Amino acid sequence: MSTRISMTVNGKAVSAEVEERTLLAAFLREHLRLTGTHVGCDTGHCGACTVLLDGKAVKSCNMLAAQAQGANVTTIEGLAAADGEMHPMQVAFKASHGLQCGFCTPGMVLSAVELAGKLKNPSEAQIREALDGNYCRCTGYHNIVKAVQTGLANMG
Amino acid sequence: MLNFNYHRPQSLAEAASLLGAKAEGKALAGGQTLVAALKLRLAGPTDLVDLAGVGGLKGISREGNNIKIGAMTTHAEVAASSEVKSAIPALAALAGEIGDRQVRNRGTLGGSIANNDPAADYPGAVLGLGATVHTNKRSIAADDFFTGLFGTALGAGEIITAVSFPVPKRAAYVKFKNQASRFALVGIFVAETAAGPRVAVTGAGQSGVFRVAAMETALAKDFSPAAVTGVKVAAQNLNSDLHATADYRAALISVLAGRAVNQARGG
Ligand SMILES: Cc1cc2nc3c(=O)[nH]c(=O)nc-3n(C[C@H](O)[C@H](O)[C@H](O)COP(=O)(O)OP(=O)(O)OC[C@H]3O[C@@H](n4cnc5c(N)ncnc54)[C@H](O)[C@@H]3O)c2cc1C
Ligand code: FES
Ligand code: FES
C-alpha cells in the first residue's frame, strides 16, 4: 500500500510514492536525505524534529508526510541563502554560542524563526516560554535565549 | 506503526461515507494524539480519513450569543482570535496554554474533545461553558457529550463539525500543569452563565471531566473565592498516579477553584 505525496520542500517541488504510515520526519530524512531534521524522542515532545509547515513550527515526527500534502516545508537546510550566507537566526546561534552538541539546534532555530513577527522585542521570560516545545540537554538554555533575542532583532 | 489506507476527502459527506464504509476507520485531524497512538499501536485503524481537505470545518464566528468554532480550528488559531479574546477571554487563554507552540499549531478543537483525554483542557471549557457540540448528524449538549475516560457520545464514524460556546458573563480557567507534559494535573473552568454558575474540573476525575454541583450552588449565592475554597471534593473518585495522589488533586480542586473565581471577577 502506498500513496503519492507532493509538496514544496525548501523551495523545490518534490513528489514521491510512500507508504501511508511514513512520518514527515522520515520522509525528509530518508527519502529526501535532508538529515538536518533530527529525531530525538519520536514522541512529539522534544522538538528536535521541528520544521516550518507553511511558516508554522510543527513537529515532523508527530505528523504523517501525507498530512503535508501541498504544503510549503522549510527545513534547516533551506534557511541559508542560495549563496550560502547564513540566516540571521543561524548567525545569532553561532555568535552567542547557542549550541553545544547541536542536536537540538535545527529545531531550536526553526522554532525561533517562527517567532519573528509574533513577538516584538520579547523579554527573556517570553522567549523561554515560547521555546517550551524545544528541549536542549546541553546548554542550560541561557545562550539559546540570548541567540533568539539577537536573531529576532536582526530579522527586523 | 502498522500501515493503513489514507484518504483525503473534499466534503463532509464523502468523509462520513468513507468512515461509514470502513469497519476500522478513523478520522484524522491534527494528528497530535492519533499519530502517537498509532506508533504505540494503541490504535490500529485500517483506514485513516484525513479531515484537512474537508471544507467548512475551520473558522471562528459569532452567532447570536455564541462563539462557534469549527472542529478543525487549531489551538493556535483560537488563542490568537480577536473574536474569542474579546467575547470569552478565558477560552482563548485556555487554548494558548495547551501543550507547546508546535502542538498548538497542529492540534484541533475537534480532535481534543473527540479524544476526551482525562487531562485535556478543552473538555473543561466545553463542560464549564455548557457548550453544544455539533456533528454531521446532530447537536449534543456538553452535559451529554463526555461519557467517561476517553469516552464520548459520538457514534461510530460520527464527525464533529463545530462547537458553539455560549458567551458567559464572566469566566476563567486555571490550570495546574504537569511540568513534564503540560497537560492539566488539575484544571478548573468557572463560568457565570445566563443559566447560573458552572464549575468544571478536568485532569482529576477517574471518569474524565466533571461538574461540581456544590460549588455551583455556593457560587449562585455568592460569586466569591471564599464560596468555593471551603467546598471539598471527595478524593475517592479522583485519579492517583505517579504525578499526584487523589488527595493532592482534591486539595488542588478547592484551591484552584478559588483562584479561578477570583480571576473571573477580574482579580
Ligand atoms: C507534547 C504534547 C503536549 C500536549 N499537551 C496538551 C495539553 O496540555 N492539554 C491538552 O488538552 N492537550 C494536549 N495535547 C494534545 C493536543 O491538544 C491534541 O491536539 C489533541 O488532543 C488532539 O487533537 P488533534 O487535532 O491532534 O487530533 P488527532 O490526533 O488527529 O485525533 C485525535 C482523536 O480524535 C478523533 N477526531 C479528530 N477530529 C475529529 C472530528 N472532527 N470528529 C470526530 N473525531 C475526531 C480522531 O479519530 C482521534 O481518535 C498535547 C499533545 C502533545 C503531543
Ligand atoms: S523527535 Fe519529534 S518531538 Fe522529539
Ligand atoms: S546543544 Fe545539545 S541538546 Fe541542545
CSV table of C-alpha atoms and ligand atoms in Angstrom, one decimal:
chain,number,residue,atom,x,y,z
A,1,MET,CA,0.0,0.0,0.0
A,2,SER,CA,1.3,3.4,-0.8
A,3,THR,CA,0.2,6.9,-1.6
A,4,ARG,CA,1.5,9.7,-3.8
A,5,ILE,CA,2.5,12.9,-2.0
A,6,SER,CA,3.6,16.2,-3.4
A,7,MET,CA,4.9,19.2,-1.5
A,8,THR,CA,7.4,22.0,-1.8
A,9,VAL,CA,10.5,21.5,0.4
A,10,ASN,CA,13.0,24.4,0.7
A,11,GLY,CA,11.5,25.9,-2.4
A,12,LYS,CA,11.7,22.8,-4.6
A,13,ALA,CA,8.7,20.8,-5.7
A,14,VAL,CA,9.0,17.2,-4.6
A,15,SER,CA,6.8,14.2,-5.3
A,16,ALA,CA,7.1,10.6,-4.2
A,17,GLU,CA,5.2,7.4,-3.7
A,18,VAL,CA,5.4,6.5,0.0
A,19,GLU,CA,3.9,4.1,2.5
A,20,GLU,CA,0.9,5.8,4.1
A,21,ARG,CA,2.4,5.5,7.5
A,22,THR,CA,5.5,7.5,6.6
A,23,LEU,CA,6.1,10.3,9.0
A,24,LEU,CA,7.0,13.7,7.7
A,25,ALA,CA,10.4,13.4,9.6
A,26,ALA,CA,11.1,10.1,7.9
A,27,PHE,CA,10.1,11.5,4.5
A,28,LEU,CA,12.5,14.4,4.9
A,29,ARG,CA,15.4,12.4,6.3
A,30,GLU,CA,15.1,9.1,4.5
A,31,HIS,CA,13.5,9.9,1.2
A,32,LEU,CA,14.9,13.4,0.6
A,33,ARG,CA,18.1,12.8,2.6
A,34,LEU,CA,17.6,16.1,4.4
A,35,THR,CA,19.2,14.8,7.6
A,36,GLY,CA,19.4,18.2,9.3
A,37,THR,CA,16.0,17.5,10.7
A,38,HIS,CA,16.8,15.5,13.8
A,39,VAL,CA,14.7,12.9,15.6
A,40,GLY,CA,15.3,12.9,19.3
A,41,CYS,CA,12.3,11.4,21.1
A,42,ASP,CA,10.0,10.4,18.3
A,43,THR,CA,7.1,11.0,20.7
A,44,GLY,CA,6.2,14.7,19.9
A,45,HIS,CA,7.9,16.1,23.0
A,46,CYS,CA,11.5,17.3,22.4
A,47,GLY,CA,11.0,19.5,19.3
A,48,ALA,CA,14.3,18.4,17.7
A,49,CYS,CA,12.4,17.5,14.5
A,50,THR,CA,10.7,20.9,14.2
A,51,VAL,CA,10.3,22.2,10.7
A,52,LEU,CA,8.2,25.0,9.3
A,53,LEU,CA,5.0,24.0,7.6
A,54,ASP,CA,3.5,26.9,5.7
A,55,GLY,CA,5.5,29.1,8.0
A,56,LYS,CA,4.3,27.4,11.2
A,57,ALA,CA,6.6,25.4,13.5
A,58,VAL,CA,5.5,21.8,13.7
A,59,LYS,CA,7.0,18.6,15.0
A,60,SER,CA,7.7,16.5,11.9
A,61,CYS,CA,7.8,13.2,13.9
A,62,ASN,CA,4.2,13.8,15.1
A,63,MET,CA,2.5,14.0,11.7
A,64,LEU,CA,2.3,11.9,8.6
A,65,ALA,CA,4.1,13.0,5.4
A,66,ALA,CA,0.7,12.7,3.7
A,67,GLN,CA,-0.6,15.5,6.0
A,68,ALA,CA,1.9,17.9,4.4
A,69,GLN,CA,0.3,17.3,1.0
A,70,GLY,CA,0.5,20.5,-1.0
A,71,ALA,CA,2.3,22.4,1.8
A,72,ASN,CA,5.4,24.5,1.8
A,73,VAL,CA,8.0,22.9,4.1
A,74,THR,CA,11.2,24.6,5.3
A,75,THR,CA,13.9,22.5,7.0
A,76,ILE,CA,17.2,23.7,8.4
A,77,GLU,CA,18.9,23.1,5.0
A,78,GLY,CA,16.5,25.7,3.5
A,79,LEU,CA,17.3,28.6,5.8
A,80,ALA,CA,20.6,29.9,4.4
A,81,ALA,CA,20.6,31.9,1.2
A,82,ALA,CA,21.5,30.2,-2.1
A,83,ASP,CA,25.0,31.7,-1.9
A,84,GLY,CA,25.5,30.1,1.5
A,85,GLU,CA,25.0,33.2,3.6
A,86,MET,CA,23.5,32.1,6.9
A,87,HIS,CA,20.1,33.2,8.1
A,88,PRO,CA,20.2,35.8,10.8
A,89,MET,CA,19.0,33.3,13.3
A,90,GLN,CA,21.8,30.9,12.4
A,91,VAL,CA,24.3,33.7,12.7
A,92,ALA,CA,23.0,34.6,16.1
A,93,PHE,CA,23.2,31.0,17.4
A,94,LYS,CA,26.8,30.9,16.2
A,95,ALA,CA,27.7,34.3,17.7
A,96,SER,CA,26.0,33.7,21.0
A,97,HIS,CA,27.3,30.1,21.3
A,98,GLY,CA,23.7,28.9,21.4
A,99,LEU,CA,24.6,25.3,20.9
A,100,GLN,CA,26.9,22.6,22.3
A,101,CYS,CA,26.3,19.2,20.8
A,102,GLY,CA,24.0,20.7,18.2
A,103,PHE,CA,21.4,18.0,18.3
A,104,CYS,CA,18.5,20.3,19.3
A,105,THR,CA,19.8,23.2,17.2
A,106,PRO,CA,17.9,22.7,13.9
A,107,GLY,CA,14.6,22.5,15.8
A,108,MET,CA,15.5,25.4,18.0
A,109,VAL,CA,16.5,27.6,15.1
A,110,LEU,CA,13.3,26.9,13.1
A,111,SER,CA,11.1,27.3,16.1
A,112,ALA,CA,12.8,30.6,16.8
A,113,VAL,CA,12.3,31.8,13.2
A,114,GLU,CA,8.5,31.3,13.6
A,115,LEU,CA,8.6,33.9,16.4
A,116,ALA,CA,9.6,36.7,14.1
A,117,GLY,CA,6.6,38.9,13.6
A,118,LYS,CA,4.8,37.3,16.6
A,119,LEU,CA,6.9,38.8,19.4
A,120,LYS,CA,8.2,42.3,19.3
A,121,ASN,CA,11.3,42.9,21.4
A,122,PRO,CA,10.5,39.9,23.5
A,123,SER,CA,11.8,39.6,27.1
A,124,GLU,CA,13.9,36.8,28.2
A,125,ALA,CA,10.9,35.3,30.0
A,126,GLN,CA,8.7,35.5,26.9
A,127,ILE,CA,11.4,33.7,24.8
A,128,ARG,CA,11.8,31.0,27.4
A,129,GLU,CA,8.0,30.4,27.4
A,130,ALA,CA,7.9,30.5,23.6
A,131,LEU,CA,10.5,27.8,23.4
A,132,ASP,CA,8.6,25.4,25.6
A,133,GLY,CA,8.3,22.9,22.7
A,134,ASN,CA,12.1,22.5,22.3
A,135,TYR,CA,14.3,20.7,24.7
A,136,CYS,CA,18.1,21.2,25.0
A,137,ARG,CA,20.0,18.7,27.1
A,138,CYS,CA,23.4,20.6,26.9
A,139,THR,CA,23.3,24.3,27.1
A,140,GLY,CA,21.1,25.1,30.1
A,141,TYR,CA,19.2,27.4,27.6
A,142,HIS,CA,20.9,30.6,28.6
A,143,ASN,CA,22.8,31.2,25.4
A,144,ILE,CA,19.9,29.9,23.3
A,145,VAL,CA,17.7,32.6,24.8
A,146,LYS,CA,20.4,35.2,24.0
A,147,ALA,CA,20.8,33.9,20.5
A,148,VAL,CA,17.0,34.0,19.9
A,149,GLN,CA,16.8,37.6,21.2
A,150,THR,CA,19.6,38.7,18.9
A,151,GLY,CA,18.3,36.7,16.0
A,152,LEU,CA,14.9,38.2,16.2
A,153,ALA,CA,16.3,41.7,16.5
A,154,ASN,CA,18.4,41.1,13.4
A,155,MET,CA,15.5,39.6,11.4
A,156,GLY,CA,13.8,43.0,11.7
B,1,MET,CA,3.4,1.7,13.2
B,2,LEU,CA,1.2,-0.6,11.3
B,3,ASN,CA,0.2,0.6,7.8
B,4,PHE,CA,-3.3,1.8,6.8
B,5,ASN,CA,-5.1,3.3,3.9
B,6,TYR,CA,-5.1,7.0,3.7
B,7,HIS,CA,-8.0,9.1,2.4
B,8,ARG,CA,-8.3,12.8,1.9
B,9,PRO,CA,-11.9,13.5,1.1
B,10,GLN,CA,-13.1,17.0,0.0
B,11,SER,CA,-16.5,17.0,1.6
B,12,LEU,CA,-18.1,16.1,4.8
B,13,ALA,CA,-20.5,13.7,3.1
B,14,GLU,CA,-17.6,11.9,1.4
B,15,ALA,CA,-15.7,11.7,4.8
B,16,ALA,CA,-18.8,10.3,6.5
B,17,SER,CA,-19.4,7.7,3.9
B,18,LEU,CA,-15.7,6.7,3.9
B,19,LEU,CA,-15.8,6.3,7.7
B,20,GLY,CA,-19.2,4.5,7.5
B,21,ALA,CA,-17.9,2.0,4.9
B,22,LYS,CA,-14.7,1.1,6.9
B,23,ALA,CA,-15.2,-1.1,10.0
B,24,GLU,CA,-11.8,0.1,11.3
B,25,GLY,CA,-11.8,3.6,10.0
B,26,LYS,CA,-10.7,6.6,12.0
B,27,ALA,CA,-10.8,10.4,11.4
B,28,LEU,CA,-7.5,12.2,11.4
B,29,ALA,CA,-7.3,15.9,12.4
B,30,GLY,CA,-4.0,17.4,13.6
B,31,GLY,CA,-2.5,14.0,14.4
B,32,GLN,CA,-1.1,15.3,17.7
B,33,THR,CA,-2.7,12.5,19.7
B,34,LEU,CA,-3.5,9.9,17.0
B,35,VAL,CA,0.0,9.6,15.4
B,36,ALA,CA,1.5,8.8,18.8
B,37,ALA,CA,-1.3,6.3,19.4
B,38,LEU,CA,-0.6,4.7,16.0
B,39,LYS,CA,3.1,4.4,16.9
B,40,LEU,CA,2.3,2.7,20.2
B,41,ARG,CA,-0.3,0.5,18.4
B,42,LEU,CA,-2.9,1.8,20.9
B,43,ALA,CA,-4.9,2.4,17.7
B,44,GLY,CA,-4.7,0.2,14.6
B,45,PRO,CA,-7.2,1.5,12.1
B,46,THR,CA,-7.3,0.0,8.6
B,47,ASP,CA,-8.2,3.4,7.2
B,48,LEU,CA,-7.5,7.0,8.1
B,49,VAL,CA,-9.8,9.7,6.9
B,50,ASP,CA,-7.9,13.0,6.9
B,51,LEU,CA,-10.4,15.9,7.6
B,52,ALA,CA,-7.8,18.5,6.4
B,53,GLY,CA,-9.3,18.8,2.9
B,54,VAL,CA,-12.9,19.0,4.0
B,55,GLY,CA,-14.4,22.4,3.6
B,56,GLY,CA,-16.3,24.3,6.3
B,57,LEU,CA,-14.7,22.7,9.3
B,58,LYS,CA,-12.4,25.6,10.1
B,59,GLY,CA,-13.0,29.1,11.4
B,60,ILE,CA,-14.5,31.2,14.2
B,61,SER,CA,-17.7,33.2,14.0
B,62,ARG,CA,-20.1,34.9,16.3
B,63,GLU,CA,-23.7,33.6,16.1
B,64,GLY,CA,-26.0,35.5,18.4
B,65,ASN,CA,-24.7,34.9,21.9
B,66,ASN,CA,-22.4,32.1,20.8
B,67,ILE,CA,-18.9,31.8,19.6
B,68,LYS,CA,-18.9,29.0,17.1
B,69,ILE,CA,-15.6,27.3,16.4
B,70,GLY,CA,-15.0,24.8,13.6
B,71,ALA,CA,-13.7,21.4,14.6
B,72,MET,CA,-10.5,21.7,12.6
B,73,THR,CA,-9.6,25.1,14.1
B,74,THR,CA,-6.2,24.8,15.7
B,75,HIS,CA,-5.4,25.7,19.3
B,76,ALA,CA,-3.1,28.5,18.0
B,77,GLU,CA,-6.0,30.0,15.9
B,78,VAL,CA,-8.3,30.0,18.9
B,79,ALA,CA,-5.6,31.5,21.2
B,80,ALA,CA,-4.9,34.3,18.7
B,81,SER,CA,-8.5,35.0,17.7
B,82,SER,CA,-9.6,38.6,18.5
B,83,GLU,CA,-13.3,37.4,18.4
B,84,VAL,CA,-12.6,34.8,21.1
B,85,LYS,CA,-10.3,37.1,23.1
B,86,SER,CA,-13.0,39.7,23.3
B,87,ALA,CA,-16.0,37.5,23.9
B,88,ILE,CA,-14.6,34.6,26.0
B,89,PRO,CA,-11.0,35.6,27.0
B,90,ALA,CA,-10.8,32.5,29.3
B,91,LEU,CA,-11.3,30.2,26.3
B,92,ALA,CA,-8.5,32.0,24.3
B,93,ALA,CA,-6.2,31.7,27.3
B,94,LEU,CA,-7.0,28.0,27.7
B,95,ALA,CA,-6.2,27.3,24.1
B,96,GLY,CA,-2.9,29.2,24.4
B,97,GLU,CA,-1.9,27.1,27.4
B,98,ILE,CA,-2.3,23.7,25.6
B,99,GLY,CA,0.9,21.8,25.2
B,100,ASP,CA,3.5,23.8,23.4
B,101,ARG,CA,3.7,26.1,20.4
B,102,GLN,CA,4.2,23.3,17.9
B,103,VAL,CA,1.3,21.3,19.3
B,104,ARG,CA,-0.9,24.3,19.2
B,105,ASN,CA,-0.1,24.9,15.5
B,106,ARG,CA,-1.5,21.4,14.6
B,107,GLY,CA,-3.8,20.2,17.4
B,108,THR,CA,-7.5,20.9,16.9
B,109,LEU,CA,-10.6,21.5,19.0
B,110,GLY,CA,-12.5,18.6,17.4
B,111,GLY,CA,-9.5,16.2,18.0
B,112,SER,CA,-9.2,17.3,21.6
B,113,ILE,CA,-12.8,16.7,22.6
B,114,ALA,CA,-13.3,13.6,20.5
B,115,ASN,CA,-10.3,12.1,22.3
B,116,ASN,CA,-11.5,13.3,25.7
B,117,ASP,CA,-8.2,12.7,27.5
B,118,PRO,CA,-9.0,13.0,31.2
B,119,ALA,CA,-6.1,15.6,31.5
B,120,ALA,CA,-7.1,17.6,28.4
B,121,ASP,CA,-8.0,21.3,28.7
B,122,TYR,CA,-10.8,21.8,26.2
B,123,PRO,CA,-13.3,19.4,27.9
B,124,GLY,CA,-13.1,21.8,30.8
B,125,ALA,CA,-14.3,24.7,28.7
B,126,VAL,CA,-16.9,22.8,26.8
B,127,LEU,CA,-18.5,21.5,30.0
B,128,GLY,CA,-17.8,24.7,32.0
B,129,LEU,CA,-19.5,26.9,29.5
B,130,GLY,CA,-22.3,24.5,28.7
B,131,ALA,CA,-21.3,24.4,25.1
B,132,THR,CA,-23.0,22.5,22.3
B,133,VAL,CA,-21.1,20.0,20.1
B,134,HIS,CA,-22.3,19.9,16.5
B,135,THR,CA,-21.7,16.8,14.4
B,136,ASN,CA,-22.6,15.7,10.9
B,137,LYS,CA,-25.7,14.1,12.4
B,138,ARG,CA,-26.9,16.2,15.4
B,139,SER,CA,-26.2,18.6,18.2
B,140,ILE,CA,-25.1,17.3,21.6
B,141,ALA,CA,-25.2,19.3,24.8
B,142,ALA,CA,-21.9,19.3,26.7
B,143,ASP,CA,-23.6,17.6,29.7
B,144,ASP,CA,-24.3,14.6,27.5
B,145,PHE,CA,-21.2,14.6,25.4
B,146,PHE,CA,-18.5,13.4,27.7
B,147,THR,CA,-19.3,9.9,28.9
B,148,GLY,CA,-16.2,8.7,30.8
B,149,LEU,CA,-12.5,8.1,30.4
B,150,PHE,CA,-11.7,8.8,26.7
B,151,GLY,CA,-15.4,8.2,26.1
B,152,THR,CA,-17.9,10.5,24.2
B,153,ALA,CA,-21.4,10.3,22.9
B,154,LEU,CA,-20.1,10.1,19.3
B,155,GLY,CA,-21.4,7.2,17.4
B,156,ALA,CA,-19.1,5.1,15.1
B,157,GLY,CA,-18.0,7.3,12.2
B,158,GLU,CA,-19.7,10.4,13.6
B,159,ILE,CA,-17.7,13.6,12.8
B,160,ILE,CA,-17.6,16.7,15.0
B,161,THR,CA,-18.1,19.8,12.8
B,162,ALA,CA,-18.1,22.6,15.3
B,163,VAL,CA,-18.7,23.6,18.9
B,164,SER,CA,-20.9,26.6,20.0
B,165,PHE,CA,-19.7,28.2,23.2
B,166,PRO,CA,-22.3,30.5,24.8
B,167,VAL,CA,-20.7,33.8,25.8
B,168,PRO,CA,-20.7,33.9,29.7
B,169,LYS,CA,-21.0,37.0,31.9
B,170,ARG,CA,-17.6,36.1,33.2
B,171,ALA,CA,-15.3,33.1,33.2
B,172,ALA,CA,-11.8,31.9,34.0
B,173,TYR,CA,-9.7,28.8,33.6
B,174,VAL,CA,-6.9,28.0,36.0
B,175,LYS,CA,-4.6,25.0,35.2
B,176,PHE,CA,-2.1,23.4,37.4
B,177,LYS,CA,0.3,22.0,34.8
B,178,ASN,CA,2.0,18.7,34.9
B,179,GLN,CA,5.5,20.1,34.5
B,180,ALA,CA,6.7,17.4,32.0
B,181,SER,CA,3.7,17.1,29.7
B,182,ARG,CA,1.9,20.4,30.4
B,183,PHE,CA,-1.4,18.6,30.5
B,184,ALA,CA,-3.6,19.5,33.4
B,185,LEU,CA,-2.8,17.9,36.7
B,186,VAL,CA,-6.0,19.7,37.7
B,187,GLY,CA,-7.8,22.4,35.6
B,188,ILE,CA,-10.8,24.3,36.8
B,189,PHE,CA,-13.1,26.2,34.4
B,190,VAL,CA,-15.5,28.5,36.2
B,191,ALA,CA,-18.2,30.5,34.4
B,192,GLU,CA,-21.1,32.7,35.3
B,193,THR,CA,-23.6,31.9,32.6
B,194,ALA,CA,-27.1,33.0,31.8
B,195,ALA,CA,-28.3,29.8,33.4
B,196,GLY,CA,-26.2,30.2,36.5
B,197,PRO,CA,-22.7,29.4,37.6
B,198,ARG,CA,-20.9,26.3,36.3
B,199,VAL,CA,-17.7,24.7,37.6
B,200,ALA,CA,-16.0,22.0,35.5
B,201,VAL,CA,-12.9,20.1,36.7
B,202,THR,CA,-10.5,18.4,34.3
B,203,GLY,CA,-7.3,16.5,34.9
B,204,ALA,CA,-8.6,14.9,38.2
B,205,GLY,CA,-11.5,12.7,37.6
B,206,GLN,CA,-11.3,8.9,37.1
B,207,SER,CA,-14.0,9.2,34.6
B,208,GLY,CA,-12.7,12.4,33.0
B,209,VAL,CA,-14.1,15.9,33.2
B,210,PHE,CA,-17.0,16.6,35.7
B,211,ARG,CA,-19.0,19.4,37.3
B,212,VAL,CA,-19.1,20.2,41.0
B,213,ALA,CA,-22.7,20.9,41.9
B,214,ALA,CA,-21.9,22.0,45.5
B,215,MET,CA,-19.6,24.7,44.2
B,216,GLU,CA,-22.1,25.9,41.6
B,217,THR,CA,-24.8,26.2,44.4
B,218,ALA,CA,-22.4,28.2,46.6
B,219,LEU,CA,-21.5,30.5,43.7
B,220,ALA,CA,-25.1,31.1,42.9
B,221,LYS,CA,-25.5,32.7,46.3
B,222,ASP,CA,-22.1,34.4,46.5
B,223,PHE,CA,-19.8,34.6,43.5
B,224,SER,CA,-16.6,34.9,45.5
B,225,PRO,CA,-13.5,32.7,46.1
B,226,ALA,CA,-14.5,32.1,49.7
B,227,ALA,CA,-17.7,30.4,48.5
B,228,VAL,CA,-15.7,27.6,46.8
B,229,THR,CA,-12.4,27.2,48.7
B,230,GLY,CA,-14.3,25.6,51.6
B,231,VAL,CA,-16.1,23.1,49.3
B,232,LYS,CA,-14.2,19.8,49.3
B,233,VAL,CA,-14.5,17.2,46.5
B,234,ALA,CA,-14.2,13.6,47.7
B,235,ALA,CA,-10.8,12.0,46.7
B,236,GLN,CA,-12.5,8.7,46.2
B,237,ASN,CA,-13.3,9.2,42.5
B,238,LEU,CA,-10.1,11.1,41.7
B,239,ASN,CA,-7.0,9.9,39.9
B,240,SER,CA,-3.9,8.7,41.7
B,241,ASP,CA,-0.8,8.3,39.6
B,242,LEU,CA,2.9,9.0,39.7
B,243,HIS,CA,2.3,12.7,39.3
B,244,ALA,CA,-0.1,13.2,42.2
B,245,THR,CA,-2.3,11.4,44.6
B,246,ALA,CA,-6.1,11.7,44.7
B,247,ASP,CA,-5.9,13.6,48.0
B,248,TYR,CA,-3.5,16.1,46.5
B,249,ARG,CA,-5.8,16.5,43.5
B,250,ALA,CA,-8.7,17.0,45.8
B,251,ALA,CA,-6.9,19.8,47.7
B,252,LEU,CA,-5.9,21.4,44.4
B,253,ILE,CA,-9.5,21.5,43.2
B,254,SER,CA,-10.6,23.7,46.1
B,255,VAL,CA,-7.6,26.0,45.9
B,256,LEU,CA,-7.7,26.4,42.1
B,257,ALA,CA,-11.5,26.9,42.1
B,258,GLY,CA,-10.9,29.9,44.5
B,259,ARG,CA,-8.3,31.3,42.1
B,260,ALA,CA,-10.5,30.8,39.1
B,261,VAL,CA,-13.4,32.7,40.7
B,262,ASN,CA,-11.0,35.4,41.7
B,263,GLN,CA,-9.7,35.6,38.2
B,264,ALA,CA,-13.3,35.6,36.7
B,265,ARG,CA,-14.0,38.6,39.0
B,266,GLY,CA,-11.1,40.4,37.4
B,267,GLY,CA,-8.7,39.7,40.2
C,1,LIG,C1,3.6,17.2,23.5
C,1,LIG,C2,2.1,17.3,23.6
C,1,LIG,C3,1.6,18.1,24.6
C,1,LIG,C4,0.2,18.2,24.8
C,1,LIG,N1,-0.3,18.9,25.8
C,1,LIG,C5,-1.6,19.1,25.9
C,1,LIG,C6,-2.2,19.8,27.0
C,1,LIG,O1,-1.5,20.4,27.8
C,1,LIG,N2,-3.6,19.9,27.0
C,1,LIG,C7,-4.4,19.3,26.1
C,1,LIG,O2,-5.6,19.4,26.2
C,1,LIG,N3,-3.9,18.6,25.1
C,1,LIG,C8,-2.5,18.5,25.0
C,1,LIG,N4,-2.0,17.7,23.9
C,1,LIG,C9,-3.0,17.1,23.0
C,1,LIG,C10,-3.3,18.0,21.9
C,1,LIG,O3,-4.2,19.1,22.4
C,1,LIG,C11,-4.0,17.3,20.7
C,1,LIG,O4,-4.1,18.3,19.7
C,1,LIG,C12,-5.5,16.9,20.8
C,1,LIG,O5,-5.6,16.0,21.9
C,1,LIG,C13,-5.9,16.1,19.6
C,1,LIG,O6,-6.2,16.9,18.6
C,1,LIG,P1,-5.7,16.6,17.1
C,1,LIG,O7,-6.4,17.6,16.2
C,1,LIG,O8,-4.2,16.5,17.0
C,1,LIG,O9,-6.4,15.2,16.8
C,1,LIG,P2,-5.9,13.8,16.3
C,1,LIG,O10,-4.7,13.3,17.0
C,1,LIG,O11,-5.8,13.9,14.8
C,1,LIG,O12,-7.2,12.9,16.6
C,1,LIG,C14,-7.5,12.5,18.0
C,1,LIG,C15,-8.7,11.7,18.0
C,1,LIG,O13,-9.9,12.4,17.7
C,1,LIG,C16,-10.6,11.9,16.6
C,1,LIG,N5,-11.1,13.0,15.8
C,1,LIG,C17,-10.3,14.1,15.4
C,1,LIG,N6,-11.1,15.0,14.8
C,1,LIG,C18,-12.4,14.6,14.9
C,1,LIG,C19,-13.6,15.1,14.5
C,1,LIG,N7,-13.7,16.3,13.9
C,1,LIG,N8,-14.7,14.4,14.7
C,1,LIG,C20,-14.6,13.1,15.3
C,1,LIG,N9,-13.5,12.6,15.7
C,1,LIG,C21,-12.3,13.3,15.5
C,1,LIG,C22,-9.6,11.0,15.9
C,1,LIG,O14,-10.2,10.0,15.2
C,1,LIG,C23,-8.7,10.5,17.0
C,1,LIG,O15,-9.3,9.4,17.7
C,1,LIG,C24,-0.7,17.6,23.8
C,1,LIG,C25,-0.1,16.8,22.7
C,1,LIG,C26,1.3,16.7,22.6
C,1,LIG,C27,1.9,15.9,21.5
C,2,FES,S1,11.7,13.9,17.7
C,2,FES,FE1,9.9,15.0,17.2
C,2,FES,S2,9.4,15.9,19.1
C,2,FES,FE2,11.1,14.8,19.6
C,3,FES,S1,23.0,21.6,22.2
C,3,FES,FE1,23.0,19.5,22.8
C,3,FES,S2,20.8,19.2,23.0
C,3,FES,FE2,21.0,21.3,22.7
